[in-house]
Short mmCIF file of C-alpha atoms in Angstrom, two decimals:
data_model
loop_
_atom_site.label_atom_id
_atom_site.label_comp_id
_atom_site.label_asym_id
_atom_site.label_seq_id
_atom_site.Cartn_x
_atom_site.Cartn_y
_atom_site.Cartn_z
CA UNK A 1 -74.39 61.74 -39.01
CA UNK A 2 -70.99 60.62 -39.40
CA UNK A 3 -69.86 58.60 -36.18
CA UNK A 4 -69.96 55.81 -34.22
CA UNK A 5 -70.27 54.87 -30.33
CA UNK A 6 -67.55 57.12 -28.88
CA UNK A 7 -66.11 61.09 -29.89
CA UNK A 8 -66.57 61.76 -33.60
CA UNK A 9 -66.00 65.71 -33.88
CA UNK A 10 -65.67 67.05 -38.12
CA UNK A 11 -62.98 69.99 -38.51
CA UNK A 12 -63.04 70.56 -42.05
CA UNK A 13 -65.14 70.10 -45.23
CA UNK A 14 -64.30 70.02 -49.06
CA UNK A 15 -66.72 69.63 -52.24
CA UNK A 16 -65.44 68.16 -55.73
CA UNK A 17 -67.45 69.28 -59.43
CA UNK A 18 -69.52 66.21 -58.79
CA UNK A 19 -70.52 67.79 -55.56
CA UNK A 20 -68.91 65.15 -53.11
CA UNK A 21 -68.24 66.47 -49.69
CA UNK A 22 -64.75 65.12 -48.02
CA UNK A 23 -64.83 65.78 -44.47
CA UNK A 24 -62.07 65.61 -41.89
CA UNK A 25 -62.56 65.40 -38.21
CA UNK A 26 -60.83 63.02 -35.32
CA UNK A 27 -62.71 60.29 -33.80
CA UNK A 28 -62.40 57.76 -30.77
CA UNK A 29 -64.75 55.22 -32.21
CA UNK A 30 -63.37 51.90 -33.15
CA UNK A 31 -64.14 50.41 -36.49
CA UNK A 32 -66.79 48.57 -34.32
CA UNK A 33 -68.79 50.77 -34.28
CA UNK A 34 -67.43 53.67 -36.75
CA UNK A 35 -68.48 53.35 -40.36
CA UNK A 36 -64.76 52.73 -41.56
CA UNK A 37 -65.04 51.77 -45.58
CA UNK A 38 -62.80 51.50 -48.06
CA UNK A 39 -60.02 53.14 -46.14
CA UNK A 40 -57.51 54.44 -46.09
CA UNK A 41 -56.89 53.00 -43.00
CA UNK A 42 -60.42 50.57 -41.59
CA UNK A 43 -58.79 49.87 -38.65
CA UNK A 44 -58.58 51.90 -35.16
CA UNK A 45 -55.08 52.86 -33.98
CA UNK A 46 -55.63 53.86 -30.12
CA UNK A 47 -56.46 56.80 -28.17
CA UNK A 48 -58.13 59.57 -31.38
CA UNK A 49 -57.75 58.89 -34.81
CA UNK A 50 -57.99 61.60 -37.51
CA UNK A 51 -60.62 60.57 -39.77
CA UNK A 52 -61.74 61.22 -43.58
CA UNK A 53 -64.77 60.53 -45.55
CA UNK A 54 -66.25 61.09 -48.87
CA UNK A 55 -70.14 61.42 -48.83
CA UNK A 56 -71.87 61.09 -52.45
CA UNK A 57 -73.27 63.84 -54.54
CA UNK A 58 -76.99 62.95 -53.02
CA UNK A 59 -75.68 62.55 -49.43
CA UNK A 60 -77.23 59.26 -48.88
CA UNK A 61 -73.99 57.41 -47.71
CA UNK A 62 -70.46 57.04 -47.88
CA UNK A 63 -67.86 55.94 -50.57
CA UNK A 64 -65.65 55.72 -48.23
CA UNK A 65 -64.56 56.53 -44.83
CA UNK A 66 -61.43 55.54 -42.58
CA UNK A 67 -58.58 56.59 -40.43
CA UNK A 68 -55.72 58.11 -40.51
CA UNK A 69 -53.30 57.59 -37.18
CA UNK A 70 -51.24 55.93 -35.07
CA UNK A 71 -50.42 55.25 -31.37
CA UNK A 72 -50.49 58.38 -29.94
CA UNK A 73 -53.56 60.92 -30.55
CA UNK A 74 -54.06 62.93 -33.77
CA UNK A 75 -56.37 66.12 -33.35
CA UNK A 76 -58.05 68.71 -35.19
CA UNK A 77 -57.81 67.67 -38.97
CA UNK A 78 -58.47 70.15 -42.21
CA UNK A 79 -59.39 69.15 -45.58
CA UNK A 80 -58.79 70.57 -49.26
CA UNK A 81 -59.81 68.36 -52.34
CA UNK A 82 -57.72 68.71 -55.69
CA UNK A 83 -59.87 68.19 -59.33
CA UNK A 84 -58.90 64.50 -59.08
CA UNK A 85 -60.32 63.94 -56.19
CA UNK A 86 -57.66 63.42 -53.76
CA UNK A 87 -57.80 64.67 -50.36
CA UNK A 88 -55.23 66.69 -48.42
CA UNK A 89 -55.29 66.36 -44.91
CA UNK A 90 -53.35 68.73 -42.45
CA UNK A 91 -53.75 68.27 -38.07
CA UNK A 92 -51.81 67.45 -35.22
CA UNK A 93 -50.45 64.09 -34.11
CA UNK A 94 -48.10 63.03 -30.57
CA UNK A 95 -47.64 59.55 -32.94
CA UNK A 96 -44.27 58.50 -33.86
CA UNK A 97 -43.20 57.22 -36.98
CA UNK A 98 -43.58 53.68 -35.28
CA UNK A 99 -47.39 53.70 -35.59
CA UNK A 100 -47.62 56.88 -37.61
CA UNK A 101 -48.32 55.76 -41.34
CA UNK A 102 -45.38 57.80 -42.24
CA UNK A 103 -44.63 57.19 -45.95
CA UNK A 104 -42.71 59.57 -48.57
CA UNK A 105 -42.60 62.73 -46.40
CA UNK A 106 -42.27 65.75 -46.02
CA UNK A 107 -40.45 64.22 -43.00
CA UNK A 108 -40.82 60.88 -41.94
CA UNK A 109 -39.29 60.83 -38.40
CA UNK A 110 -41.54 62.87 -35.68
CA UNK A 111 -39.61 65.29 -34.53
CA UNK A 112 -41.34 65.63 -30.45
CA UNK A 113 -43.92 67.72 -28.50
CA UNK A 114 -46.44 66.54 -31.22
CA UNK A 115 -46.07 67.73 -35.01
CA UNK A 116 -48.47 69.25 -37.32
CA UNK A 117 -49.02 66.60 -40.33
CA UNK A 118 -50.28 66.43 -43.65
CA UNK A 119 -51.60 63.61 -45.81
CA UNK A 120 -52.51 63.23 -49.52
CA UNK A 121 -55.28 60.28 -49.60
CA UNK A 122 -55.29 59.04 -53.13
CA UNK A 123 -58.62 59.30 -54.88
CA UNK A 124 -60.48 56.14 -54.18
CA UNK A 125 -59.65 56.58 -50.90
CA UNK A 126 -58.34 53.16 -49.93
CA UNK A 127 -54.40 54.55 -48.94
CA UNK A 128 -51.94 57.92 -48.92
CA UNK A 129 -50.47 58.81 -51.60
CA UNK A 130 -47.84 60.14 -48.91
CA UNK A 131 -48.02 61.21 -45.17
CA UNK A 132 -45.93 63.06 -42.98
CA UNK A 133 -44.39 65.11 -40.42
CA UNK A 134 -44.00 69.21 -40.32
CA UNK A 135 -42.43 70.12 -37.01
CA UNK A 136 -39.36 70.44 -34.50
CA UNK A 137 -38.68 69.97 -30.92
CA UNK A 138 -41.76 72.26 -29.41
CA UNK A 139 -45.37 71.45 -30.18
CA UNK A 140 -46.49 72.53 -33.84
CA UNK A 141 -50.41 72.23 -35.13
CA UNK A 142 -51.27 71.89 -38.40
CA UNK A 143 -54.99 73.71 -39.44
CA UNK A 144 -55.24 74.91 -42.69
CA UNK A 145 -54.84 73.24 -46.13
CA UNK A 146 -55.17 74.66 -49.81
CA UNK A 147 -53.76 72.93 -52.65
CA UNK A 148 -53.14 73.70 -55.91
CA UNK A 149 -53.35 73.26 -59.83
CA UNK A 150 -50.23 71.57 -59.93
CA UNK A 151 -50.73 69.72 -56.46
CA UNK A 152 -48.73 71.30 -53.98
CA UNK A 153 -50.09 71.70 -50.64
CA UNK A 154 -50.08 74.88 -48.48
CA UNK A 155 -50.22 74.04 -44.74
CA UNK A 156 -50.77 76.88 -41.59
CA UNK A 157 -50.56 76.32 -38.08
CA UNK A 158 -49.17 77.50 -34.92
CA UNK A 159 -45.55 76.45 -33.58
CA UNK A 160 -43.71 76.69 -30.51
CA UNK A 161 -40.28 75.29 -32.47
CA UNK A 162 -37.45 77.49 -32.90
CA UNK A 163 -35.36 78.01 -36.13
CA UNK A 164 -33.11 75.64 -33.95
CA UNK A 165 -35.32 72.64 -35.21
CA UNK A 166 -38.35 73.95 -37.59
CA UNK A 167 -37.36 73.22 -41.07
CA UNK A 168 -37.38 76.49 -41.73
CA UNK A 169 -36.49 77.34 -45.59
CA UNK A 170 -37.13 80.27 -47.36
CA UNK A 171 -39.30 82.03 -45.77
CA UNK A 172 -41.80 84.17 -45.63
CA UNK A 173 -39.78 85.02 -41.99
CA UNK A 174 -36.82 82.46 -41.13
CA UNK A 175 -36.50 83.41 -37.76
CA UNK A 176 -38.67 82.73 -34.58
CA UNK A 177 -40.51 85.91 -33.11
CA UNK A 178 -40.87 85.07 -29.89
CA UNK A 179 -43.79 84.44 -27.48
CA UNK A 180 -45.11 80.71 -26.75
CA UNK A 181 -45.55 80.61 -30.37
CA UNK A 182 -45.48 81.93 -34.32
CA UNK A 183 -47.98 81.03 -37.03
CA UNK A 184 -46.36 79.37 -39.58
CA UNK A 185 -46.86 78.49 -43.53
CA UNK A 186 -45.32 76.22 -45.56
CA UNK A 187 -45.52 74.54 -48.84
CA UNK A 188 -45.04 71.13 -49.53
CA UNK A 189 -43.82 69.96 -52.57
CA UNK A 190 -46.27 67.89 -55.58
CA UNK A 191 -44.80 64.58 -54.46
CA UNK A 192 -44.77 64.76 -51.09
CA UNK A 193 -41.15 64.13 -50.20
CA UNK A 194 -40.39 67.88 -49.05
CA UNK A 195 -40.64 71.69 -48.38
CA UNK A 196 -40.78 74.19 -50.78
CA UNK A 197 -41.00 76.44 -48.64
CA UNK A 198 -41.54 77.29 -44.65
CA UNK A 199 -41.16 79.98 -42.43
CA UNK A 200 -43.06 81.99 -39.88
CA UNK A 201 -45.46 84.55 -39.50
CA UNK A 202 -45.39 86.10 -35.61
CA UNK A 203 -44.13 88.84 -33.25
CA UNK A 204 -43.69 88.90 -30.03
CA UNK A 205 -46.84 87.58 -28.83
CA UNK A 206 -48.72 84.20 -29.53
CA UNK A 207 -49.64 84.04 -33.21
CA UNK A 208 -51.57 81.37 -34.46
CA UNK A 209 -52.55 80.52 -38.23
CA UNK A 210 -55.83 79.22 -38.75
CA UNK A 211 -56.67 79.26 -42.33
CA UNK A 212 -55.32 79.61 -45.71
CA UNK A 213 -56.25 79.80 -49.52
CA UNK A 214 -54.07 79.92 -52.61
CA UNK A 215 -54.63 81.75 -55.71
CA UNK A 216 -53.46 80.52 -59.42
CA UNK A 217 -50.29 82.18 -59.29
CA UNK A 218 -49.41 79.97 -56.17
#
C-alpha cells in the first residue's frame, strides 16, 4: 500500500531502467499519517493533494514520496518518467497561484474554473523543477503525460475554455468545436516556461482526451 488514514486513490504509474515505479494519485491524508519523504512537498496543503512517489527496484519501500498542491483540491494526477529520472506530473487543480507551488510556468497565474497542471519533479524528488498552469476561464483537466528525449512534455485533457482564453497556439485545431467541451493537446516546452504548442481536438459533442504517447520524431 501507498496511503495513510484518509483517501489515497493512484492514477498513474511510470517505471525507470532500474525498474523504479513513480506513481501519481491524489490523497486527503495529512503527513500524519501519509508516508510523505523526501518531498517534494512533506507537508499537507488542505482539502486533496496530488501526490508522487518513487518505490525501489525490489518494492520494499519508498525513496521518496510527497505532495504536490495547494489550497484548493488537485485531482486525478498522471505520470511519465524521463531517463533521468524526473517525473512529469499532469491533473487538475481549483488552487490559485497563492497556495499553488507555481514556479517557472507554463503559466503561473490560474486562470479559473480549475486548470489542468503539469509538474516536472526533479530527480531526487525533494522539489519541481517547474510547475504550472494550462487553462482559461472554463474548467480544463489535465490526464495524460508523455515526455520526450529532449524533455518536452505532451499533456491531454478535456476543456470547456474557448479560444477566447485557452492559450491556444498552433494547433493541431485553434478553434473551439463546440459542446460542453474539446479534448485538447499541448506541448510544453524543455524548460518549463511555455507552450510549444496547443490546440484542440473536438466536434460538436463532448470530447475528452485521456491518454497520450509520443514517438522519437516528437
Amino acid at each position: 500500500y501507498i496511503g495513510g488514514s484518509g483517501d489515497d486513490r493512484g492514477y498513474g504509474i511510470d517505471v525507470d531502467a532500474s525498474g523504479s515505479a513513480y506513481v501519481s494519485g491524489h490523497t486527503n491524508s495529512t503527513e500524519a499519517t501519509f508516508p510523505a519523504t523526501g518531498g517534494p512537498d512533506i507537508t499537507f496543503n488542505g482539502s486533496f493533494d496530488a501526490f508522487v512517489a518513487k518505490v525501489d527496484p525490489a518494492g520494499t519501500g519508498l525513496l521518496y514520496a510527497g505532495y504536490i498542491g495547494g489550497g484548493g483540491f488537485e485531482e486525478r494526477p498522471w505520470i511519465a518518467v524521463d531517463a533521468s529520472g524526473s517525473a512529469y506530473v499532469s491533473g487538475y487543480t481549483t488552487s490559485t497561484q497563492a497556495s499553488f507551488p507555481a514556479t517557472g510556468g507554463p503559466d503561473t497565474t490560474h486562470n479559473g474554473g480549475g486548470d489542468a497542471f503539469v509538474a516536472k519533479v526533479n530527480p531526487s524528488g525533494t522539489g519541481l523543477v517547474y510547475a504550472g498552469y494550462i487553462g482559461g476561464s472554463g474548467a480544463d483537466v489535465g490526464w495524460g503525460i508523455a515526455v520526450d528525449d529532449s524533455g518536452s512534455a505532451y499533456v491531454t485533457g478535456r476543456t470547456a475554455s474557448t479560444e477566447a482564453t485557452f492559450p491556444v497556439t498552433g494547433g493541431p485545431d485553434t478553434t473551439f468545436n463546440g459542446g460542453f467541451e474539446d479534448a485538447f493537446v499541448a506541448k510544453v516546452d524543455p524548460a518549463g516556461t511555455g507552450l510549444l504548442y496547443a490546440g484542440y481536438i473536438g466536434g460538436s459533442e463532448d470530447d475528452l482526451g485521456l491518454g497520450i504517447a509520443v514517438d522519437a520524431s516528437g
